[in-house]
Amino acid sequence: MTRPTLLKMNKHISYKRKQLFVEDVVVSDITGSLRTPFYVYSRTTIKDNFNRFTSSLEGLNRIICYSVKANSNLSVLETIAKLGGGADVVSLGEYQRALRAGIDPKKIVFSGVGKQDFEIAETLKSSLLQFNIESVSELEAINKIAINLNKVAPIAFRVNPDIDAGTHENISTGKADNKFGIPISKAKEIYQHASKLDKIKIVGVDVHIGSQITNLNAFRQTFQNLEKLIYDLRACDIHLENVDIGGGLGIKYTDDDVEPDLREYSKLVKQILGNLNCKIIFEPGRYIVGNSGILVTKVLYKKKSQNKNFLITDAGMNDFSRTALYGAAHRLIPLSQESREATEIYDVVGPVCESTDTFLRNHLVENAEEGDFLAFLDVGAYGAVLSSEYNTRPLVPEIMVYKERFEVVRSRPTYEEIFEKEVIPNWE
Ligand SMILES: *Cc1c(COP(=O)(O)O)cnc(C)c1O
């Protein structure tokens, strides 16, 4: 059995007079005007997280390229842009979102193992800080496109340091068996090859070993390997301007999680990479937005089977899939703390026709009557971005709160809008 935890909540998402507030907005005001489920983000939380991250790195020549895939809503990206942040994108779509939100293209790095020709061409035409290249074939493709466009492509290689980040296997990316990066043992040879290509300008090196990392040892080893590589490259006259150390810093979701210490992390970076005369690029995603969001849902039904109680919510795995994908556990709290006590143990499940549509097992739920509203916490990262319209459930809306205002920043599509792009051909 898991208990509703007393873990400290984000100070901008908290109870006042027994009602859940996001900043100065009582969440029940939103449920009064918009059908659940929906996400709510606290803009101040995002700003605080970004500012804490960047100020812990004071003294370092640095740039924070927020990892857009964690939460790509334009209003989130606008918040980052206003703080001077850059972006780490993995598709042309994300690149265009970043530009639309006002992020400087000179602060955008383009990552990903499968960049397509049109994506490379469009970003190169417009400009970017660097391509993070993951294979020799990709290098050749970028060089060819750059020759055609008569442009010089700024590149870094993503190296795979063969390090176990100690995180869930579905979000580990720095082991030799993962599909990511070039083996660090081959890096020197590949850099030397790249240095001979016409339209390639080597500007950096990149690494990203995984996500939700709480053990700093994996970072230490990775940084040490990078440092060694940088000196090896210098010895053959290849000088890098940028060292991109990726994202991956974890957050605390439940009492069982260890919270990695930001100060320790920045100390490590400064110690190992701070004196190389390079600009350090950071790509945090989860750390910036993870605790900024909640998913508000309504209890549709309570149901008893032979030996289990089920609580059926109107949010499903199509709206929030971290549990189905990674077995992630998120705290669930009531919008109103009025009177009722935690009484029963439930499996909290969604309405989607899949058994993995289960958010919590054997969980003591406070205040759960049919029609009550509940909120999953810490769903700002890898929440709405992973939602789908499976079961033809419309894409889940997103709300942003800033101080005493809330705005719908992605609305729920109508059924008409969902069907609009589909065609029934006339076969006869
Ligand atoms: C996903 C990803 C990130 C962000 O990871 P977080 O764990 O959210 O910080 C950064 N860089 C790359 C290349 C990624 O794929």
PDB file of C-alpha atoms in Angstrom, residues 27 41 79 113 117 129 203 345 398 416 428:
ATOM      1  CA  VAL A  27      -7.996  25.470  -9.200  1.00  0.00           C
ATOM      2  CA  TYR A  41       1.225  25.044 -15.277  1.00  0.00           C
ATOM      3  CA  THR A  79       8.672  31.969 -20.567  1.00  0.00           C
ATOM      4  CA  VAL A 113      19.578  10.394 -34.070  1.00  0.00           C
ATOM      5  CA  ASP A 117      17.257  16.228 -45.031  1.00  0.00           C
ATOM      6  CA  LEU A 129      24.159  27.223 -32.613  1.00  0.00           C
ATOM      7  CA  VAL A 203      32.448  23.738 -32.806  1.00  0.00           C
ATOM      8  CA  ILE A 345      -7.335   1.864  -0.875  1.00  0.00           C
ATOM      9  CA  GLU A 398      -3.310  23.068 -21.148  1.00  0.00           C
ATOM     10  CA  GLU A 416     -15.007  18.189 -36.053  1.00  0.00           C
ATOM     11  CA  GLU A 428     -16.741   3.490 -56.484  1.00  0.00           C
TER      12      GLU A 428
END
